Each structure stands twice: as C-alpha cells, then as structure tokens.
mmCIF file with all atom_site columns, N, CA and C in Angstrom:
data_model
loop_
_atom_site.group_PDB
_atom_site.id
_atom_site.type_symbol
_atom_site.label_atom_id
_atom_site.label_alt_id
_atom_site.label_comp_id
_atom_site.label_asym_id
_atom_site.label_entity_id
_atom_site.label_seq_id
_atom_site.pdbx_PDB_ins_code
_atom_site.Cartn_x
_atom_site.Cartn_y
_atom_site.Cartn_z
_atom_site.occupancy
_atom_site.B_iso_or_equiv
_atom_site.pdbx_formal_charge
_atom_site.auth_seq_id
_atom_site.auth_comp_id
_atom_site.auth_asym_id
_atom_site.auth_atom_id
_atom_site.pdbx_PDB_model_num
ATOM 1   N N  . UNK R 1 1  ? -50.255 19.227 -3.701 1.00 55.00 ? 180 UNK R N  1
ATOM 2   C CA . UNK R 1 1  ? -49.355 18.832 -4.769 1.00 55.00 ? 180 UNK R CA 1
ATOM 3   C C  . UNK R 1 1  ? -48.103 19.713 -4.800 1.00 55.00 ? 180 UNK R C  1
ATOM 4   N N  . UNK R 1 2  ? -48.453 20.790 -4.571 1.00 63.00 ? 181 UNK R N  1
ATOM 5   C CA . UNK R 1 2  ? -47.353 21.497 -4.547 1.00 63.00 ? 181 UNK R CA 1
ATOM 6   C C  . UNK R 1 2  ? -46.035 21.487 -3.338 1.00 63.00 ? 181 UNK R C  1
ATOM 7   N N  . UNK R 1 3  ? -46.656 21.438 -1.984 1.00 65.00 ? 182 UNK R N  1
ATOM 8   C CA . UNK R 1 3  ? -46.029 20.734 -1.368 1.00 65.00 ? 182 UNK R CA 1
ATOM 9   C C  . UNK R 1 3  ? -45.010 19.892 -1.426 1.00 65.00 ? 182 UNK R C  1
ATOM 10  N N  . UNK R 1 4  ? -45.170 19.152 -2.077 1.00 83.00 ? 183 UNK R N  1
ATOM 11  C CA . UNK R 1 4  ? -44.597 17.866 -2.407 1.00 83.00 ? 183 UNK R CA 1
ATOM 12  C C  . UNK R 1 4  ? -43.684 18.408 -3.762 1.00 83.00 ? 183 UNK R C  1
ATOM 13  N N  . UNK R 1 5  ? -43.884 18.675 -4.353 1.00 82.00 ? 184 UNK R N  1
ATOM 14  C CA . UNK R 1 5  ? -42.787 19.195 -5.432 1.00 82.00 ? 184 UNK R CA 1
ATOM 15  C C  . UNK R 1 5  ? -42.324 20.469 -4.795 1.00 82.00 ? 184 UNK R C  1
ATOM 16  N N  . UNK R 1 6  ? -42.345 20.715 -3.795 1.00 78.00 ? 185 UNK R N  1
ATOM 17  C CA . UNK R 1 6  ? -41.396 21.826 -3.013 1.00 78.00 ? 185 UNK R CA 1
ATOM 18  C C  . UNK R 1 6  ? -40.082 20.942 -2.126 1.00 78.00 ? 185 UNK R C  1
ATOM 19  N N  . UNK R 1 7  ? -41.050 20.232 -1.879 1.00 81.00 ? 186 UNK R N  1
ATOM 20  C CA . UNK R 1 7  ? -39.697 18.770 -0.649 1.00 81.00 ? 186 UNK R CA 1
ATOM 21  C C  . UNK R 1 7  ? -38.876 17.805 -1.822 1.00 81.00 ? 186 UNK R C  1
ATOM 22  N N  . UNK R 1 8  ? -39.603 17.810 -2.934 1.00 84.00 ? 187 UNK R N  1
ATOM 23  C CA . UNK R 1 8  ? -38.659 17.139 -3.521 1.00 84.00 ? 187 UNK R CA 1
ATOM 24  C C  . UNK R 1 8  ? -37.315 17.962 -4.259 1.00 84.00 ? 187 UNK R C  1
ATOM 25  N N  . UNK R 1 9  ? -37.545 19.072 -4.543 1.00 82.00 ? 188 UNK R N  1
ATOM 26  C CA . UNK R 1 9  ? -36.758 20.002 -4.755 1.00 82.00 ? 188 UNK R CA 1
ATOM 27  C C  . UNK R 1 9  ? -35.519 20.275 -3.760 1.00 82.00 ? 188 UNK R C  1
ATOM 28  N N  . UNK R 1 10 ? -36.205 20.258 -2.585 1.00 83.00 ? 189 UNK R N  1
ATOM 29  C CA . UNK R 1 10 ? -35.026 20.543 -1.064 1.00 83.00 ? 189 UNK R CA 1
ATOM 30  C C  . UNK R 1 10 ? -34.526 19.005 -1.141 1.00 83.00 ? 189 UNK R C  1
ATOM 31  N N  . UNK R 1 11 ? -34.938 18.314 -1.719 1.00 84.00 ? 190 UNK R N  1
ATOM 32  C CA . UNK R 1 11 ? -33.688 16.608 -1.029 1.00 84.00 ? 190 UNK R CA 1
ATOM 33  C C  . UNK R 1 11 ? -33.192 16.792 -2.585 1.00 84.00 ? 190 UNK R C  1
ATOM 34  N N  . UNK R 1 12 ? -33.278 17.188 -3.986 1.00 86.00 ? 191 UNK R N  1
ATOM 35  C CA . UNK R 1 12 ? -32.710 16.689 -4.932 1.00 86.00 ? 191 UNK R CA 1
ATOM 36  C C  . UNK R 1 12 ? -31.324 17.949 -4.278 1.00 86.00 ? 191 UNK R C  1
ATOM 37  N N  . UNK R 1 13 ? -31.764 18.879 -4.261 1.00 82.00 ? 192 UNK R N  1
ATOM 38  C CA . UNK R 1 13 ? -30.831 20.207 -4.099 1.00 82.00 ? 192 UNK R CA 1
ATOM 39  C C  . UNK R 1 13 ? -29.742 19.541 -2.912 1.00 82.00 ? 192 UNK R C  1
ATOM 40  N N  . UNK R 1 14 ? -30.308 18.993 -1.798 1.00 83.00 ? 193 UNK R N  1
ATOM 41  C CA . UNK R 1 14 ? -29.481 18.264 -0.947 1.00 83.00 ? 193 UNK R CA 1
ATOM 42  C C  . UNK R 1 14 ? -28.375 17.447 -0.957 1.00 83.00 ? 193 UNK R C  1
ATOM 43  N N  . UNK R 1 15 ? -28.906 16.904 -2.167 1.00 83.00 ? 194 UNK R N  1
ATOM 44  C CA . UNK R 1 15 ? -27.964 15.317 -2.671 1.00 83.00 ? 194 UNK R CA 1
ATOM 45  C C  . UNK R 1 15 ? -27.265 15.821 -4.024 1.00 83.00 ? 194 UNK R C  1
ATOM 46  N N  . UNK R 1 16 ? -27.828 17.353 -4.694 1.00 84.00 ? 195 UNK R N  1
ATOM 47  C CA . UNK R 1 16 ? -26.350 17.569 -5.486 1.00 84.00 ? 195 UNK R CA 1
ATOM 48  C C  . UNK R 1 16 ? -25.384 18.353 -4.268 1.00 84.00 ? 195 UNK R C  1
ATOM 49  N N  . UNK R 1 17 ? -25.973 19.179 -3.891 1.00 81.00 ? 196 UNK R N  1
ATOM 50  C CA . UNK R 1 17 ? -24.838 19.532 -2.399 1.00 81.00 ? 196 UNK R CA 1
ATOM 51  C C  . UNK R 1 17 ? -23.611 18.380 -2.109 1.00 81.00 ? 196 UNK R C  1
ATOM 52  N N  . UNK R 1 18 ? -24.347 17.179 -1.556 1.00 80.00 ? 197 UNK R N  1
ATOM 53  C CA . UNK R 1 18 ? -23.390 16.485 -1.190 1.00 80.00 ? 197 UNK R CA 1
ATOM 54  C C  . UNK R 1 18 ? -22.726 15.747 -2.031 1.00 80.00 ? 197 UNK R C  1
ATOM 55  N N  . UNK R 1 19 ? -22.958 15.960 -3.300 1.00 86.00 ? 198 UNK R N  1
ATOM 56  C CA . UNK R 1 19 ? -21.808 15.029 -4.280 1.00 86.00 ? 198 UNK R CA 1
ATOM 57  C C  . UNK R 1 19 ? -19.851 16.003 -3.520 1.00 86.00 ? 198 UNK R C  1
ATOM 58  N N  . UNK R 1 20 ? -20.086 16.837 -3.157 1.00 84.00 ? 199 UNK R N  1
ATOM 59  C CA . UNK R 1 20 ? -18.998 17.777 -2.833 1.00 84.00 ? 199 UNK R CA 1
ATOM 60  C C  . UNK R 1 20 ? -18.662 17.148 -2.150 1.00 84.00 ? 199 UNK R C  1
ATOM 61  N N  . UNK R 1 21 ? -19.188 16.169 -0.491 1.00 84.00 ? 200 UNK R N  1
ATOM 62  C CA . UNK R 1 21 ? -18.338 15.447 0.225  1.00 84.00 ? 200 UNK R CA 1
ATOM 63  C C  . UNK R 1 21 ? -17.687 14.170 -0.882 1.00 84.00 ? 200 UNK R C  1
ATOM 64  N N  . UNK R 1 22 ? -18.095 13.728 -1.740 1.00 85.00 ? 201 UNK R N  1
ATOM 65  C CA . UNK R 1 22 ? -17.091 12.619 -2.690 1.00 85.00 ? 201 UNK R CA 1
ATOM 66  C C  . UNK R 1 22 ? -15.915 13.593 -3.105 1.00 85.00 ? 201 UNK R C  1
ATOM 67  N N  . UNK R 1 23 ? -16.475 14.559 -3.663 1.00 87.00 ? 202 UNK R N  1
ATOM 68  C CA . UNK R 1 23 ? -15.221 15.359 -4.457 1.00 87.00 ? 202 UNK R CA 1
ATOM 69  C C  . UNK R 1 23 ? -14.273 15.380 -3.730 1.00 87.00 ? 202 UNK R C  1
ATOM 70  N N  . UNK R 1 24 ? -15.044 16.019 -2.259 1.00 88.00 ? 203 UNK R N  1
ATOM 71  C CA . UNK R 1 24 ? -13.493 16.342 -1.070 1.00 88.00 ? 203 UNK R CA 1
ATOM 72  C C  . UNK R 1 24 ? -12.501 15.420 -1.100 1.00 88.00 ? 203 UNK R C  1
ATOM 73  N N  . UNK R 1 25 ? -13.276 13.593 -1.160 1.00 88.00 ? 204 UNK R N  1
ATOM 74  C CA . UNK R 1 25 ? -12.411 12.590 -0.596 1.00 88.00 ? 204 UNK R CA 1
ATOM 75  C C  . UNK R 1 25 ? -11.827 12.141 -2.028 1.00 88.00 ? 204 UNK R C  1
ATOM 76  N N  . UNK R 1 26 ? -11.990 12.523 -3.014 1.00 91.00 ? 205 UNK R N  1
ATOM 77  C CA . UNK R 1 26 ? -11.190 12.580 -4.415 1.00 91.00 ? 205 UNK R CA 1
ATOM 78  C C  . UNK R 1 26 ? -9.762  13.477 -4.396 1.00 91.00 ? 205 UNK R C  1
ATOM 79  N N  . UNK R 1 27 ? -10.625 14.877 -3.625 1.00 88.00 ? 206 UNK R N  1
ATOM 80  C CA . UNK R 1 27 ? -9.399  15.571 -3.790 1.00 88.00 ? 206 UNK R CA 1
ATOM 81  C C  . UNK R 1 27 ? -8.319  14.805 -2.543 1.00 88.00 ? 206 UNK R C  1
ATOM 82  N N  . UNK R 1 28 ? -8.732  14.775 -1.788 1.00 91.00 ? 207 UNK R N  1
ATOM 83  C CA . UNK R 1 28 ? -7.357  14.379 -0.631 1.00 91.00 ? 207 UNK R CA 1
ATOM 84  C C  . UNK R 1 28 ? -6.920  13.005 -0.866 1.00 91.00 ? 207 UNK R C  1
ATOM 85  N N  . UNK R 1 29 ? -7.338  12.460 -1.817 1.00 91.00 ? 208 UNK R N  1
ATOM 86  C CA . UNK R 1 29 ? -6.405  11.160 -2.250 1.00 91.00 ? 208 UNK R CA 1
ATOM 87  C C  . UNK R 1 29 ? -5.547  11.751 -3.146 1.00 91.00 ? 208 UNK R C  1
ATOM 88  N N  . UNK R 1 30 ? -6.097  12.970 -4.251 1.00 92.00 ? 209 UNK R N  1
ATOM 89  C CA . UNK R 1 30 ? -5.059  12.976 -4.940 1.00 92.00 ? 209 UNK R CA 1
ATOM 90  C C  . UNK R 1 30 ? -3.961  14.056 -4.975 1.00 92.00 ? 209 UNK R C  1
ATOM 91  N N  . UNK R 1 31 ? -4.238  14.323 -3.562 1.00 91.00 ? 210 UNK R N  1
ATOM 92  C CA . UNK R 1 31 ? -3.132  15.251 -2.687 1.00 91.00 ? 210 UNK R CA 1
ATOM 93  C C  . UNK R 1 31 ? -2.374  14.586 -2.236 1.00 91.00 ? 210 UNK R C  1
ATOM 94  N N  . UNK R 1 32 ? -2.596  13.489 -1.315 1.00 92.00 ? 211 UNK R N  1
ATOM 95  C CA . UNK R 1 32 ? -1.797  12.409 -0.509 1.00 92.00 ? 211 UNK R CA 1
ATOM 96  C C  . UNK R 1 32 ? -1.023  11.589 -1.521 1.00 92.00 ? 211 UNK R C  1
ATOM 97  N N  . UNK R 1 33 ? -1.636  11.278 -3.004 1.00 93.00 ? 212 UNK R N  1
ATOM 98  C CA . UNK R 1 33 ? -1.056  10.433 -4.023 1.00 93.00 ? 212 UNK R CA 1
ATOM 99  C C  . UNK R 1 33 ? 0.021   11.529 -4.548 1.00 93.00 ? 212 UNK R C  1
ATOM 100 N N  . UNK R 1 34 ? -0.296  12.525 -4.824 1.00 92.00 ? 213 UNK R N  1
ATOM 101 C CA . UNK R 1 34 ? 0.957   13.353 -6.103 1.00 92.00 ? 213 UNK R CA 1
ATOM 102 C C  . UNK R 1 34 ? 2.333   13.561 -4.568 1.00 92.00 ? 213 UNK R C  1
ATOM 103 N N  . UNK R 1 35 ? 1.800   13.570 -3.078 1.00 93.00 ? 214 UNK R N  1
ATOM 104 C CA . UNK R 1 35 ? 2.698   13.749 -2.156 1.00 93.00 ? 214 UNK R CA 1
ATOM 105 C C  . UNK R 1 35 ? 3.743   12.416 -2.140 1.00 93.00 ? 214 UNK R C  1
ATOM 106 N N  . UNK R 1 36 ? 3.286   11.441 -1.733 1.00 92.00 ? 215 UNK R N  1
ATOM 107 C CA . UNK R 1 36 ? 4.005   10.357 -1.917 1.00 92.00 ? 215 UNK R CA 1
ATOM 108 C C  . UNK R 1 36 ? 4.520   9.999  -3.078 1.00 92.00 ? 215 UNK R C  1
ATOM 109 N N  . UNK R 1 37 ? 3.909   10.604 -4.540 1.00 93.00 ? 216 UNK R N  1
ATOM 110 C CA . UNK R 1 37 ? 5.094   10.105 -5.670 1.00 93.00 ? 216 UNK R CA 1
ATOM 111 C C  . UNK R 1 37 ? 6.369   10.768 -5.693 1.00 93.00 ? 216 UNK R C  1
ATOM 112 N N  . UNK R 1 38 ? 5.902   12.211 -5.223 1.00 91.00 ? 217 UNK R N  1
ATOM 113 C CA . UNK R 1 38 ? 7.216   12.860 -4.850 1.00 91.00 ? 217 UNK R CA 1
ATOM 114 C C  . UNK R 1 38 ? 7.849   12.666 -3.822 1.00 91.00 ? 217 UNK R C  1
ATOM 115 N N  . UNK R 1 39 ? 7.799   12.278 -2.717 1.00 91.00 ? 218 UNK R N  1
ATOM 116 C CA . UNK R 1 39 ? 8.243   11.875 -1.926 1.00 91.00 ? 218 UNK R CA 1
ATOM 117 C C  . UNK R 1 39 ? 9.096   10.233 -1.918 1.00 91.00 ? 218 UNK R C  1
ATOM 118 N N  . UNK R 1 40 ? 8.668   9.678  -3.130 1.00 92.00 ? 219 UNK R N  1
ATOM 119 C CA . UNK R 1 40 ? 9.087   8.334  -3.707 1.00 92.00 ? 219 UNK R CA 1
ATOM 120 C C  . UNK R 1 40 ? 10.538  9.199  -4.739 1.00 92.00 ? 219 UNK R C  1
ATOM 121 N N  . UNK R 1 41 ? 10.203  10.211 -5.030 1.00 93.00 ? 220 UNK R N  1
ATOM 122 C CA . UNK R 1 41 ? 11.285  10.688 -6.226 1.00 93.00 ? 220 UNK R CA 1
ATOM 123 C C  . UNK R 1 41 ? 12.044  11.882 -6.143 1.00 93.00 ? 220 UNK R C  1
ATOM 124 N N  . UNK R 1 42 ? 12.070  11.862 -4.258 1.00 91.00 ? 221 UNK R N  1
ATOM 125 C CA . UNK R 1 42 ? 13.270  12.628 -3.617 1.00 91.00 ? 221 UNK R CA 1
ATOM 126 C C  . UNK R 1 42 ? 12.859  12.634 -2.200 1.00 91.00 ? 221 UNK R C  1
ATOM 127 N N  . UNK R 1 43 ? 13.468  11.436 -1.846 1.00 90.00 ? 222 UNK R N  1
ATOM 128 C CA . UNK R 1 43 ? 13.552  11.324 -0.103 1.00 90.00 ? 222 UNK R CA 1
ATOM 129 C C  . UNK R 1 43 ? 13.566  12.097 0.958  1.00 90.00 ? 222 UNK R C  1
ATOM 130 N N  . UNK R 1 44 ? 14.878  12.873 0.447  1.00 91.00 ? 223 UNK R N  1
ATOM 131 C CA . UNK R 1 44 ? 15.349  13.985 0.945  1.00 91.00 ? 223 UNK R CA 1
ATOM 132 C C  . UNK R 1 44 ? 14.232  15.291 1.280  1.00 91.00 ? 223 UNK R C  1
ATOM 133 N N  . UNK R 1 45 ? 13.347  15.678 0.393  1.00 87.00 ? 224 UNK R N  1
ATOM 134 C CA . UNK R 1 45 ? 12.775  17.018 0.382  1.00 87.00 ? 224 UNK R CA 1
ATOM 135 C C  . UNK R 1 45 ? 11.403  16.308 1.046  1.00 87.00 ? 224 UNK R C  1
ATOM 136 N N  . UNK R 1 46 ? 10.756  14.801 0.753  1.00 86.00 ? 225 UNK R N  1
ATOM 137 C CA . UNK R 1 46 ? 9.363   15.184 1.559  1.00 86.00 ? 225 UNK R CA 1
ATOM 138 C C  . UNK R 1 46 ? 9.481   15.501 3.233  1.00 86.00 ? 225 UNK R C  1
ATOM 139 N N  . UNK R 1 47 ? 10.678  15.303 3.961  1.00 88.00 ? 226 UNK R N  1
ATOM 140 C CA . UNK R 1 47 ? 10.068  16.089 5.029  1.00 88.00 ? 226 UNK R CA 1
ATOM 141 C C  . UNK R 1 47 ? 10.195  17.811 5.384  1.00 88.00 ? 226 UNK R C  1
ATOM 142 N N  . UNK R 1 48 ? 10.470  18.527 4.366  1.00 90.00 ? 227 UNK R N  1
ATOM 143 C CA . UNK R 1 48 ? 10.217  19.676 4.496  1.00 90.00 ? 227 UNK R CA 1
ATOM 144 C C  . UNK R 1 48 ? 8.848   19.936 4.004  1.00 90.00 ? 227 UNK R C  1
ATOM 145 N N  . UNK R 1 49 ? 7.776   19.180 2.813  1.00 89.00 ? 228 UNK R N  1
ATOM 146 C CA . UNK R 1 49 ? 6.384   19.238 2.041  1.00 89.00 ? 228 UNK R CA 1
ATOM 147 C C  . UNK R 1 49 ? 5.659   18.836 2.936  1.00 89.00 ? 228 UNK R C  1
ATOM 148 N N  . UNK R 1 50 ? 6.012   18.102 4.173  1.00 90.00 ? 229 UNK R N  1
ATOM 149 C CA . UNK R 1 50 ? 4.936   17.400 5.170  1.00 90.00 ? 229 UNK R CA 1
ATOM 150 C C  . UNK R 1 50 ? 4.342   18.602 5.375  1.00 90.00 ? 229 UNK R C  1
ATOM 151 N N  . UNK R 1 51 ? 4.169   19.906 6.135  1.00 91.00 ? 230 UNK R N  1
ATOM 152 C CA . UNK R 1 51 ? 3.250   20.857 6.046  1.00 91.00 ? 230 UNK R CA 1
ATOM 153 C C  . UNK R 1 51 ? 2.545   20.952 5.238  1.00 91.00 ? 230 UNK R C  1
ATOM 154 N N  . UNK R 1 52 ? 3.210   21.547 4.118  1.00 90.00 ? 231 UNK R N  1
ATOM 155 C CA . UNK R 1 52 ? 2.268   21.858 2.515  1.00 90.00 ? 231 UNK R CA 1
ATOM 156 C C  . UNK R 1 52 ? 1.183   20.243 2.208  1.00 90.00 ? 231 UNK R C  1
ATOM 157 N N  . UNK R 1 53 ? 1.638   18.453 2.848  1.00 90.00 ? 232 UNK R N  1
ATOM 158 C CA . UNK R 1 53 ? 0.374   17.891 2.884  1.00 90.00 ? 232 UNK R CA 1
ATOM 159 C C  . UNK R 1 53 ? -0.572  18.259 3.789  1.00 90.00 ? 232 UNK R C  1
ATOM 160 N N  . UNK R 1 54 ? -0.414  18.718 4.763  1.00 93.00 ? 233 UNK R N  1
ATOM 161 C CA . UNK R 1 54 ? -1.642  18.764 5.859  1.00 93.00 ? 233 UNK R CA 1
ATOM 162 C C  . UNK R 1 54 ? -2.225  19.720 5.392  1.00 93.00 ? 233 UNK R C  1
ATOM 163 N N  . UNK R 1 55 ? -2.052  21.012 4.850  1.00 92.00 ? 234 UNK R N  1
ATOM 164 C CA . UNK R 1 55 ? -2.717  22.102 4.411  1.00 92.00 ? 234 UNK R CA 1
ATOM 165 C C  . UNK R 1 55 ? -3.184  21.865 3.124  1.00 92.00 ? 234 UNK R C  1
ATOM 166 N N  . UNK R 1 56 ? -3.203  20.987 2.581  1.00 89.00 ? 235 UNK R N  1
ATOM 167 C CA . UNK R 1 56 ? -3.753  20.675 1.033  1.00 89.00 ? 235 UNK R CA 1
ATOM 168 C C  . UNK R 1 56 ? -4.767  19.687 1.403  1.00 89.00 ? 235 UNK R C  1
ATOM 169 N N  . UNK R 1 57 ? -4.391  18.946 2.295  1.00 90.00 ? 236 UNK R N  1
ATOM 170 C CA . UNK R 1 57 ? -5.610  17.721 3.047  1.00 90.00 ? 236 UNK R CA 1
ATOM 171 C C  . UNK R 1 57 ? -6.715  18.737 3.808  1.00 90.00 ? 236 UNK R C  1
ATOM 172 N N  . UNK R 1 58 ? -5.902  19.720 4.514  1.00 92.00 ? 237 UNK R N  1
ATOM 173 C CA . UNK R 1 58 ? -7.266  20.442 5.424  1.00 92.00 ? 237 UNK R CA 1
ATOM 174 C C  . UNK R 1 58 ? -7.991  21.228 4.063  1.00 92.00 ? 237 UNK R C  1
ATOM 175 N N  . UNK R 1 59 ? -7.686  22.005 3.040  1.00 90.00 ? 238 UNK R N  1
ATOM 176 C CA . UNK R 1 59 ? -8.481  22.558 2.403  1.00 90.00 ? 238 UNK R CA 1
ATOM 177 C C  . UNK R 1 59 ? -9.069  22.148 1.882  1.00 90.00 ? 238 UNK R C  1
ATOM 178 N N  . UNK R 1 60 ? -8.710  20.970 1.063  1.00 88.00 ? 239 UNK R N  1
ATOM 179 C CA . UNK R 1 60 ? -10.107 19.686 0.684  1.00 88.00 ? 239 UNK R CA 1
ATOM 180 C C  . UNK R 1 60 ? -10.852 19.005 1.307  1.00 88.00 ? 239 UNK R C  1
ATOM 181 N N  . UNK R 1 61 ? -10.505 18.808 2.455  1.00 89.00 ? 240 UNK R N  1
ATOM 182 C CA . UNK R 1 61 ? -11.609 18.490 3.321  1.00 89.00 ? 240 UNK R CA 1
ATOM 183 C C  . UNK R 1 61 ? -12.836 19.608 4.125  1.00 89.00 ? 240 UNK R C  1
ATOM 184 N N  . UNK R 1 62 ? -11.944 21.266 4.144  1.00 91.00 ? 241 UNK R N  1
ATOM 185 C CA . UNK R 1 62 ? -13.118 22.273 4.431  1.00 91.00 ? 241 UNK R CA 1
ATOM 186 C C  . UNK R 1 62 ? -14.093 21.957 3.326  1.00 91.00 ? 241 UNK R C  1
ATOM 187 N N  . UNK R 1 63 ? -13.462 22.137 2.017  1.00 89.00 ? 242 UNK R N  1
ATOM 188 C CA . UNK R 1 63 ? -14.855 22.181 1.073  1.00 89.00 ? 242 UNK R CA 1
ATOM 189 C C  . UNK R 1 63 ? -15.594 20.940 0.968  1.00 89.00 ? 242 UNK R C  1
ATOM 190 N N  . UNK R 1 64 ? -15.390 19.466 1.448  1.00 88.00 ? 243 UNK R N  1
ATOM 191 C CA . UNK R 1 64 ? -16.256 18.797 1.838  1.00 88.00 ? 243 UNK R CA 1
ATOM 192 C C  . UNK R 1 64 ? -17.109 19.031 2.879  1.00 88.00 ? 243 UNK R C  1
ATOM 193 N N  . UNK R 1 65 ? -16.645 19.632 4.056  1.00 90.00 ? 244 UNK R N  1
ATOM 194 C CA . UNK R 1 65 ? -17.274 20.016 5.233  1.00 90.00 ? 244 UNK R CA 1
ATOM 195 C C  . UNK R 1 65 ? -18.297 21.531 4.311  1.00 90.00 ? 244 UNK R C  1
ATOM 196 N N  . UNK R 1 66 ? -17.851 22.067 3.920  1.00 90.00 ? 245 UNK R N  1
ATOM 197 C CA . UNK R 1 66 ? -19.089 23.144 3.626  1.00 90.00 ? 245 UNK R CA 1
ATOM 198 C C  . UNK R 1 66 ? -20.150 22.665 2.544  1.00 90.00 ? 245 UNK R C  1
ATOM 199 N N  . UNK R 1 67 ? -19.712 21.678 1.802  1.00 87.00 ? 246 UNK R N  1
ATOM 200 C CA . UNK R 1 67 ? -20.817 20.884 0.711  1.00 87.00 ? 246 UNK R CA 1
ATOM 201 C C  . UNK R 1 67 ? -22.031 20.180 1.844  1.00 87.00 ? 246 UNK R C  1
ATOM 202 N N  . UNK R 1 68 ? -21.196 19.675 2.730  1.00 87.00 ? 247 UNK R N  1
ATOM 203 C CA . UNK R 1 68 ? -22.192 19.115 3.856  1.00 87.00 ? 247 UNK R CA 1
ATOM 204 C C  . UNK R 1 68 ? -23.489 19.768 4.445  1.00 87.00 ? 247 UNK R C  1
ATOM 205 N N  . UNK R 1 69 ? -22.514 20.998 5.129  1.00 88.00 ? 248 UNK R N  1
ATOM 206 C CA . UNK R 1 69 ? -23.520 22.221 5.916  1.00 88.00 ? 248 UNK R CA 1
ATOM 207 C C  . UNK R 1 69 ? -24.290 22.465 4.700  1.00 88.00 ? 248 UNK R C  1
ATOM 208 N N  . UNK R 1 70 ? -24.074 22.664 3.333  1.00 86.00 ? 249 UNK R N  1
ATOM 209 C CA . UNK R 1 70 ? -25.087 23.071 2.179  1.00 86.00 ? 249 UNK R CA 1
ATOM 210 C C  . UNK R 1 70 ? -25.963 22.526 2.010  1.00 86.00 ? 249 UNK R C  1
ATOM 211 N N  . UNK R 1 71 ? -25.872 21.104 2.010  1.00 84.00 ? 250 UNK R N  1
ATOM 212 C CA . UNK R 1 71 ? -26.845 20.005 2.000  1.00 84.00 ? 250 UNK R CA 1
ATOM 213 C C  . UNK R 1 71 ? -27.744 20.040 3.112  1.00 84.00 ? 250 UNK R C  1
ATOM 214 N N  . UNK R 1 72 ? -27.406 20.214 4.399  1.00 85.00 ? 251 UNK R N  1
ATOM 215 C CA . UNK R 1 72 ? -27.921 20.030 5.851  1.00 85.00 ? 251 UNK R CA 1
ATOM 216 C C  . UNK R 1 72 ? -28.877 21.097 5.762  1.00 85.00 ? 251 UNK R C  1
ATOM 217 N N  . UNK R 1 73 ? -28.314 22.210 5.042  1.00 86.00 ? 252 UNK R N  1
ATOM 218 C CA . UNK R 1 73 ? -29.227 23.545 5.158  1.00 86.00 ? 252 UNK R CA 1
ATOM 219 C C  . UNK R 1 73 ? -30.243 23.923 4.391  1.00 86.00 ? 252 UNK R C  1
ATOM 220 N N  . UNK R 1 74 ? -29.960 22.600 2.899  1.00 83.00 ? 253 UNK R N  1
ATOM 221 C CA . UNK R 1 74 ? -31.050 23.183 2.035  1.00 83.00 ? 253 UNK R CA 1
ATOM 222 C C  . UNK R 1 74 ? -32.790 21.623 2.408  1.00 83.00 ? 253 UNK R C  1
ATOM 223 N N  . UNK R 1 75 ? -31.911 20.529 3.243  1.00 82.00 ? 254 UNK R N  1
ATOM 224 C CA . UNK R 1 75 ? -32.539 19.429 4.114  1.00 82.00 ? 254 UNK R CA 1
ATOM 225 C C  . UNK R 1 75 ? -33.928 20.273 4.980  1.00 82.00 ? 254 UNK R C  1
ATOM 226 N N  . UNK R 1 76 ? -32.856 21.263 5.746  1.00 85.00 ? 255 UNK R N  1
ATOM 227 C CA . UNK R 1 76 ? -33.713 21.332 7.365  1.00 85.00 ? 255 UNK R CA 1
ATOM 228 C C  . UNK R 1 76 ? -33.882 22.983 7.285  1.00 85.00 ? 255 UNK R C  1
ATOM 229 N N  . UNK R 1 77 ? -33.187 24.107 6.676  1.00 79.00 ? 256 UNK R N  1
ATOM 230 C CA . UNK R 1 77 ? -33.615 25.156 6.992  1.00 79.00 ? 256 UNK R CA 1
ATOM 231 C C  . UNK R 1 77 ? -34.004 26.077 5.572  1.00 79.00 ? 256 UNK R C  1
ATOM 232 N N  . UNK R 1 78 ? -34.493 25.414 4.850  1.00 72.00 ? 257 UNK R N  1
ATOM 233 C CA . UNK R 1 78 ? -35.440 25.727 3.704  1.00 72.00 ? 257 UNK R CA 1
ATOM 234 C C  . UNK R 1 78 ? -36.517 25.731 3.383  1.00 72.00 ? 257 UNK R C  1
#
C-alpha cells in the first residue's frame, strides 16, 4: 500500500512540475505580443528590440525547459 502512495506522489509532483512548460508558452506569447504592439507603435525602434525579443523568448522558454527536467526527475529518478 504504501508503495503505491509513494508513485502516486512522484506523478502528482510530476504534473505540478510541468504546469511550468504551459507557463513558459504563456510567457513567450506575451513577450512576442507586448513586442509587436510596440513595434505596431514605433516602426522605427523595433529593429533595434529584435535582440531584447530573442532573449526574453530564450529565458521563458529555459524555465519551461527546467520545469520539464523537474518533472522528468521527480518521474524517473526518485
């Protein structure tokens, strides 16, 4: 019995882990969205912010990528 309320513990712990890959893809929409409104409300300046999007897209997507490995790790090496 116990067993079994030990594995269910490692997949619930798993699947709050991965609510973080949704968050990630929340956050990089609403990186890509606040980029293009500004970029809608001065032509001129989004191609100097094109960097500052890729680095706001890569950091929300690391912390999806590490919500993942969290999940994977509390899955298989727990």
């Amino acid at each position: 019995m116990e067993g079994n309320i030990a594995e269910l513990g490692q997949f619930v712990g798993a699947g709050l882990a991965a609510i973080g890959s949704g968050a990630a893809a929340i956050g990089v929409g609403h990186v890509a969205g606040n980029f293009l409104a500004g970029a809608l409300r001065n032509p001129s300046a989004a191609a100097s912010q094109t960097a500052t999007l890729f680095i706001g897209i890569a950091f929300a997507e690391a912390l999806g990528i590490f919500s993942f490995l969290v999940a994977l790790l509390l899955m298989f090496a727990v």
